[in-house]
Coordinates of C-alpha atoms and ligand atoms in Angstrom, one line a residue:
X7 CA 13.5 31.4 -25.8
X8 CA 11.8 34.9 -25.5
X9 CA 13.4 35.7 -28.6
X10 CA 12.4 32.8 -30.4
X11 CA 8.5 33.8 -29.1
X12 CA 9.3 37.2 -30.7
X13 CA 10.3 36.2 -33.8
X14 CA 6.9 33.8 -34.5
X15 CA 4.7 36.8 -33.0
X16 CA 6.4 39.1 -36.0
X17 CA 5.7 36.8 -38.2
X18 CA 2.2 35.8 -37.0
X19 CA 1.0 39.8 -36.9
X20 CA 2.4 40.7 -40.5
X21 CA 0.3 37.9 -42.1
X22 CA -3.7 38.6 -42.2
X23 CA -5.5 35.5 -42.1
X24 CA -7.9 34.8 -39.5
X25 CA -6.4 32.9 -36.7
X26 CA -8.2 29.2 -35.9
X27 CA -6.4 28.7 -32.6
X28 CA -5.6 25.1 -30.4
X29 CA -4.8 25.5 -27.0
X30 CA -1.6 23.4 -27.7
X31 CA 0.1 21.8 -24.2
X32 CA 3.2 19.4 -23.7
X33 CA 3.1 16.9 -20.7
X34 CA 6.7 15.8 -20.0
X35 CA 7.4 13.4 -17.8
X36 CA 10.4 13.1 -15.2
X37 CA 11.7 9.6 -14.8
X38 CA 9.5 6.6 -14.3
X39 CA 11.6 4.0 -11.8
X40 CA 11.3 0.4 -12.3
X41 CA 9.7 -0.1 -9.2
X42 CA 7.1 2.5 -9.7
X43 CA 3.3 1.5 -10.0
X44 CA 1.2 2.2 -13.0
X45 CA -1.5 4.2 -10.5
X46 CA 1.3 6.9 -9.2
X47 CA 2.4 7.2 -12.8
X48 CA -1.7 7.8 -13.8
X49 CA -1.7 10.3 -10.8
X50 CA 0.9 12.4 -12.4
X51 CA -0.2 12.5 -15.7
X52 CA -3.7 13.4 -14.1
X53 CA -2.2 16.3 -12.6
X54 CA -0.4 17.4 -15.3
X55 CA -4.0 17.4 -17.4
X56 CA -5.4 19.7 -14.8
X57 CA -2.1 22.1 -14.9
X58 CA -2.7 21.9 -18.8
X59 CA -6.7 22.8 -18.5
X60 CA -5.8 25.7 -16.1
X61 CA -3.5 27.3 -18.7
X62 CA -5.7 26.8 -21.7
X63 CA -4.8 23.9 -23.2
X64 CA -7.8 22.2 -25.4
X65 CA -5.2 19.3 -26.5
X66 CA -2.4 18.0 -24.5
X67 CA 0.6 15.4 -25.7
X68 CA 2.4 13.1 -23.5
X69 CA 5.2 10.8 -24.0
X70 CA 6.0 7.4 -25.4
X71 CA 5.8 4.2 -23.4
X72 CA 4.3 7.0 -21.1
X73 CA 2.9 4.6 -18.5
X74 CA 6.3 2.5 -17.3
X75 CA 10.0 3.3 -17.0
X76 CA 11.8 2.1 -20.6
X77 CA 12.4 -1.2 -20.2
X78 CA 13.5 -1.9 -23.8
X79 CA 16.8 -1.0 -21.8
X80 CA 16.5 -4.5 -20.2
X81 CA 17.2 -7.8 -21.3
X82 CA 14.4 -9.7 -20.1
X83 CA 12.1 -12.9 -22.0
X84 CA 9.5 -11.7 -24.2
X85 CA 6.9 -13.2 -22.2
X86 CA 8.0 -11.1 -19.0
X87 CA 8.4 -8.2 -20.6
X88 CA 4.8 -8.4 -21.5
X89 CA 3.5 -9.7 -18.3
X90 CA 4.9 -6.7 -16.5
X91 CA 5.0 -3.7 -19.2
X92 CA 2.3 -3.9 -21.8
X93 CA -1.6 -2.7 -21.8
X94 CA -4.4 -5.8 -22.9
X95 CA -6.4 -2.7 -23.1
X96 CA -7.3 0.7 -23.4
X97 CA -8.6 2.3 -21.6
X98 CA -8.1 -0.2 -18.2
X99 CA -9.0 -0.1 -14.8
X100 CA -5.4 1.3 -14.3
X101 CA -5.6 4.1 -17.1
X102 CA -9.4 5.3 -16.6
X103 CA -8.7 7.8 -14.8
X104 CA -7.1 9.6 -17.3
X105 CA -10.3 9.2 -19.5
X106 CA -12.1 10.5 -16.1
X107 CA -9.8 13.8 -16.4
X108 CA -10.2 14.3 -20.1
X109 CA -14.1 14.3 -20.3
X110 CA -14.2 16.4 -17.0
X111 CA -11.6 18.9 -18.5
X112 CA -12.9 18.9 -21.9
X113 CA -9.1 18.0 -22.8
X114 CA -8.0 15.8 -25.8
X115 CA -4.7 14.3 -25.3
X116 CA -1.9 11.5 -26.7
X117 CA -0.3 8.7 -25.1
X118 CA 2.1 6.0 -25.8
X119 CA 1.8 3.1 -24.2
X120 CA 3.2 -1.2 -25.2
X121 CA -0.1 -2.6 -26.7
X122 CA -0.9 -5.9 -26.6
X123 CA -3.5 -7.1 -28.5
X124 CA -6.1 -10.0 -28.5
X125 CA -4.4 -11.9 -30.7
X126 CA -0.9 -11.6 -29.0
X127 CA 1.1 -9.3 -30.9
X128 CA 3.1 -6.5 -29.1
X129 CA 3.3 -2.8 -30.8
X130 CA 4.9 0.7 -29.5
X131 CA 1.5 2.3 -29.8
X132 CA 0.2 5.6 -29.4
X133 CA -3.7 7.0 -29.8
X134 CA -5.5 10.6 -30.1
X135 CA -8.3 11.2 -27.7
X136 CA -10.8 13.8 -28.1
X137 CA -12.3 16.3 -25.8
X138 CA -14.8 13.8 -25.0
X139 CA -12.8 11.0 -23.9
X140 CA -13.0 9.0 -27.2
X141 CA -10.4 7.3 -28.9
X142 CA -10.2 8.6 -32.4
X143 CA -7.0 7.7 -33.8
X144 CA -4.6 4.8 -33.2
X145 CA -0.7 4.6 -34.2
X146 CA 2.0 1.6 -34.2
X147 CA 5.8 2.9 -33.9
X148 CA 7.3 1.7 -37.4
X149 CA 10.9 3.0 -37.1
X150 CA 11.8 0.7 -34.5
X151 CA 15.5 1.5 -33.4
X152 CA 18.2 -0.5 -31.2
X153 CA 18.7 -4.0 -31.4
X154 CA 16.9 -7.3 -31.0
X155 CA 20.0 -9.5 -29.7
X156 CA 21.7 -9.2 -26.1
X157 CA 24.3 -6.4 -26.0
X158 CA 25.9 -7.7 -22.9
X159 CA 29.3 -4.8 -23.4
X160 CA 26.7 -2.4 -24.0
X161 CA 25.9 0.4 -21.0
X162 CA 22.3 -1.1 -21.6
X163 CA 20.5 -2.4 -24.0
X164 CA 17.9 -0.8 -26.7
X165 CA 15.6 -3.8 -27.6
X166 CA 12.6 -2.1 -29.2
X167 CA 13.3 -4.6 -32.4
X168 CA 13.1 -7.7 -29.5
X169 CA 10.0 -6.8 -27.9
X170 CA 7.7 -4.9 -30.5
X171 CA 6.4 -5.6 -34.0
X172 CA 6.9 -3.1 -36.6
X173 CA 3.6 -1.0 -36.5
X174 CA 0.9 -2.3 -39.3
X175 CA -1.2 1.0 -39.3
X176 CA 0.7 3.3 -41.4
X177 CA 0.9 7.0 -40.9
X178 CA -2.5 8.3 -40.5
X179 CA -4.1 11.3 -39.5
X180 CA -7.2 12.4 -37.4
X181 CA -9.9 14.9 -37.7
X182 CA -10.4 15.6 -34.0
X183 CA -12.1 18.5 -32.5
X184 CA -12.1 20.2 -35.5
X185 CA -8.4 19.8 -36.1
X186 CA -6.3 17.1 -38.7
X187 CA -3.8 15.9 -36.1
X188 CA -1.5 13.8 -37.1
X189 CA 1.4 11.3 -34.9
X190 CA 4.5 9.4 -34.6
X191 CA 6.3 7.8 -31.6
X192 CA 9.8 9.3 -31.0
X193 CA 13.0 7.5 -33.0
X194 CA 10.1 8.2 -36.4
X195 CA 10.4 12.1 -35.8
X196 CA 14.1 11.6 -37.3
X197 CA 12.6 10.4 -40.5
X198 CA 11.0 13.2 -43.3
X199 CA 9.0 10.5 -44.7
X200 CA 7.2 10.3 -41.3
X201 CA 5.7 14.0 -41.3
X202 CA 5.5 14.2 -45.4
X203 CA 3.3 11.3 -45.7
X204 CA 1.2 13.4 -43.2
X205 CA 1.3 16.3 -44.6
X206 CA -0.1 14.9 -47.9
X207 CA -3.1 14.0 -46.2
X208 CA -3.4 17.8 -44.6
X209 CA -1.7 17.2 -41.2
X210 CA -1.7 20.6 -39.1
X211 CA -0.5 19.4 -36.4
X212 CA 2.0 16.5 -35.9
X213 CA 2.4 15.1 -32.0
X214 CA 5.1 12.3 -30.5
X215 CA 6.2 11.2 -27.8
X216 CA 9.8 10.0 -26.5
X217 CA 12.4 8.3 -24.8
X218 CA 16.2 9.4 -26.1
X219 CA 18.9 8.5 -23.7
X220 CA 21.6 10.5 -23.4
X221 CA 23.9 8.4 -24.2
X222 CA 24.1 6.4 -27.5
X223 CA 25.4 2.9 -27.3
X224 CA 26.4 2.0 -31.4
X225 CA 29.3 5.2 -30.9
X226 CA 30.9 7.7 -28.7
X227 CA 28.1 10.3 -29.8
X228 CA 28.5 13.9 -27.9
X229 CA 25.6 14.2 -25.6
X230 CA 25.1 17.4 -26.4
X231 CA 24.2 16.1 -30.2
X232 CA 21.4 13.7 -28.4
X233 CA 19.6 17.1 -27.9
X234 CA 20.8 18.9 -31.5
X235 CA 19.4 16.6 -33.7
X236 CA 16.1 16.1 -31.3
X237 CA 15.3 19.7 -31.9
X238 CA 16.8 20.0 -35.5
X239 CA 14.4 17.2 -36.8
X240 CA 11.3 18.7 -35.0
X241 CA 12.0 22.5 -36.4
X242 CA 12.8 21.1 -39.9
X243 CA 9.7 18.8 -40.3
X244 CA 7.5 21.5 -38.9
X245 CA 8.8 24.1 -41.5
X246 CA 9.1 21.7 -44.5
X247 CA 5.6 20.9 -44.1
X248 CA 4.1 23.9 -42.7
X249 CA 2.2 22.0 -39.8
X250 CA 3.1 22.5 -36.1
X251 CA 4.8 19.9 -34.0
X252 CA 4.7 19.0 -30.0
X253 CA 6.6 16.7 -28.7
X254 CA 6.9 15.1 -25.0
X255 CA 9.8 13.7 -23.8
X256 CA 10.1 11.1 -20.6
X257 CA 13.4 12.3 -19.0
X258 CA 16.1 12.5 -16.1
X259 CA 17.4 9.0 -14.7
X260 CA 15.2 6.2 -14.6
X261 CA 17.5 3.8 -12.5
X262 CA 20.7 5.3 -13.4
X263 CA 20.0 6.0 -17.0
X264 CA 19.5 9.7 -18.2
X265 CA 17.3 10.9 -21.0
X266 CA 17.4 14.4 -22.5
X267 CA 14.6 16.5 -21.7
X268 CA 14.0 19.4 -24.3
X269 CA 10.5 18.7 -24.9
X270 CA 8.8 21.2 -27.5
X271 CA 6.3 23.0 -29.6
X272 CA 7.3 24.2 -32.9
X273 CA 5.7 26.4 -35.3
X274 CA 5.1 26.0 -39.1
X275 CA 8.1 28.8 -39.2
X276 CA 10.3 26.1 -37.8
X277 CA 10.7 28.2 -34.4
X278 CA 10.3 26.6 -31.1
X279 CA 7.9 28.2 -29.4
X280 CA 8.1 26.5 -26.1
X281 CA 10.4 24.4 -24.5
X282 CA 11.1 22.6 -21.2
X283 CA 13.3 23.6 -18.6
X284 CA 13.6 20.7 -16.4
X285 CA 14.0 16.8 -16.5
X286 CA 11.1 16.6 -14.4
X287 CA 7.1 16.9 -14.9
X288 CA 6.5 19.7 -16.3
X289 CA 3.9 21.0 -18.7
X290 CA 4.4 23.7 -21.7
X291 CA 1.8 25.1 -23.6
X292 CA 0.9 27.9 -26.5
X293 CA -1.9 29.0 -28.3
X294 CA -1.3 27.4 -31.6
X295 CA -2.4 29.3 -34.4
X296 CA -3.5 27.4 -36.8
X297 CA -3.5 29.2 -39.8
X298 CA 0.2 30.6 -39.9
X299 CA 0.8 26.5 -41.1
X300 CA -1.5 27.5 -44.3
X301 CA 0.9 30.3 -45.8
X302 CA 4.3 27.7 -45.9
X303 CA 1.1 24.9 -47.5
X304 CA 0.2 27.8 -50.2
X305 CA 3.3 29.1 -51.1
X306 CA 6.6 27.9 -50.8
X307 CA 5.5 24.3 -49.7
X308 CA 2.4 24.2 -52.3
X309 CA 2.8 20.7 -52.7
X310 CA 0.5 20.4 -55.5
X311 CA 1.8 23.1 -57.3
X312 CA 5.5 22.1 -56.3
X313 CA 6.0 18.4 -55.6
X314 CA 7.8 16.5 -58.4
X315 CA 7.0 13.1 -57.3
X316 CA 8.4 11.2 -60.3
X317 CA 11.5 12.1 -59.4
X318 CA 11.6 10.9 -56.0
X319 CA 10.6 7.2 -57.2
X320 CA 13.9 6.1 -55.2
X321 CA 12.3 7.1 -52.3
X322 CA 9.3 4.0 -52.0
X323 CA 11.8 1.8 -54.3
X324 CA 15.0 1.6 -52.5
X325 CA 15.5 0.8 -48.4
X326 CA 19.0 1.9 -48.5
X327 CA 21.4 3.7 -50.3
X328 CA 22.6 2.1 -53.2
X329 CA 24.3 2.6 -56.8
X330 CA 23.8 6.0 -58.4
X331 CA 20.3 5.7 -61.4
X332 CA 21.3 6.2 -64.6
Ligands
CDV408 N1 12.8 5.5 -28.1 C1 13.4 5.8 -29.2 O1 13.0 5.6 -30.3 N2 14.7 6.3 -29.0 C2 15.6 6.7 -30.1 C3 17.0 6.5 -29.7 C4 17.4 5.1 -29.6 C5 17.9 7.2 -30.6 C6 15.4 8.1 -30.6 O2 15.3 8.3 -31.8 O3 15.3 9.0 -29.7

């Protein structure tokens, strides 16, 4: 990891432009258990806000479904799953005191948390906050992954297609605290259509949450891949659209059932620049610069100057791969 600092510091310090700088922070988050209450999980991501403040952080990212253990792993009615997982509203009795924290701490932050919403429909949502408690941006997952039938051979299941709707808000970004912050909700950081929609609307910064289990229930995939192609898809999106990227993982065994940790912050080089240690809370953090994202935007990733969208027409047209154009 020190070497990986060194190499962004190089390339930082032989570049000239001023820096514009975010206290940048990661909240990950050890396993939620079943049985665990919404208030202790609140207390911990409380505490891991003031960790965050006391290093420097101005902005601080925590992970998907942040609030309960990941029950999409359970085969459960629709109507339960909402009863006992999902949020009517934001914030709530439950979750203010994480509001409390930010406008005492001056600290913006994301969560994920199951939505509900007043007219019954159930997303995998995420918001921005600013340093003033507000909510300024909103996000619905839209690359839902797993299944939507019972898997009874499977270790467990992976029902986000059963108990979520496909998220209805697009990929926006946010102008908050003086920073265009985009975000995306863990399986969407595999995709480069997530962070290049983004990026065409100026994204900086990019921050996700998520829940990857170790093991993968379609195929015998090596569990050391689970981490490989976490990391690979944060450092390439980062670099191929010169914006930074922090992502939060919730991790260890939740009942039984592991989830990588590796939760990170990348640079517009494509270097992490922090990265966890543990499966357990733990917050990382960096002083983002800004501005290092602009050279990769000017130069090699001009996109104006660049971009050759009328040959990527395939790319809105077709869902999956089909029959070579002519
Ligand atoms: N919560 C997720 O979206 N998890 C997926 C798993 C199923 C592969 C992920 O992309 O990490």
């Amino acid at each position: 990891m020190n070497n990986e600092r060194t190499l962004t510091e190089a390339s930082i310090s032989a570049n000239s432009k001023p820096k514009r700088t975010l206290g940048l922070a990661v909240a990950q988050l050890g396993p939620v258990q079943l049985n665990d209450t919404r208030e202790s999980v609140v207390a911990r991501l409380v505490a891991m806000m003031r960790e965050a403040k006391s290093r420097g952080a101005e902005f601080l990212v925590f992970p998907e479904l942040a609030l309960t253990t990941f029950f999409p792993r359970y085969w459960m009615a629709e109507d339960e799953a909402r009863r006992r997982f999902f949020e009517l509203s934001m914030p709530s009795p439950v979750t203010e005191p994480i509001f409390r924290a930010s406008l005492e701490l001056h600290l913006g932050f994301y969560l994920g948390y199951a939505e509900l919403t007043s007219d019954g429909r159930p997303f995998n949502t995420s918001i921005i906050v600013n340093r003033n408690a507000e909510i300024v941006g909103k996000y619905r997952k839209i690359h839902l992954p797993g299944h939507s039938d019972h898997m009874p051979a499977a270790p467990f299941q992976h029902l986000e297609k059963k108990y979520f709707s496909v998220g209805d808000l697009g990929f926006r970004v946010f102008d908050t605290d003086g920073v265009r912050m985009g975000m995306c909700i863990c399986n969407d950081r595999r995709w480069p259509e997530t962070y290049r929609v983004m990026a065409l609307q100026s994204a900086e910064i990019v921050v996700l949450g998520y829940n990857t289990p170790s093991v993968n229930i379609h195929w015998n995939e090596p569990t050391h891949l689970r981490t490989t192609t976490h990391l690979i898809s944060l450092q390439a999106n980062a670099y191929q659209n010169g914006i930074w990227v922090a992502a939060a993982a919730k991790c260890g065994s939740e009942d039984g059932h592991h989830m990588i940790g590796s939760s990170a912050i990348v640079a517009p080089t494509g270097e992490i620049v922090a990265r966890s240690l543990s499966e357990e809370d733990e917050v990382i953090s960096v002083k983002a610069d800004l501005s290092i994202g602009e050279y990769f935007r000017e130069h090699v990733f001009n996109f104006a100057k660049h971009r050759r969208p009328e040959h990527y027409r395939l790319i809105t047209e077709r869902t999956g791969a089909g029959e070579p154009i002519a």
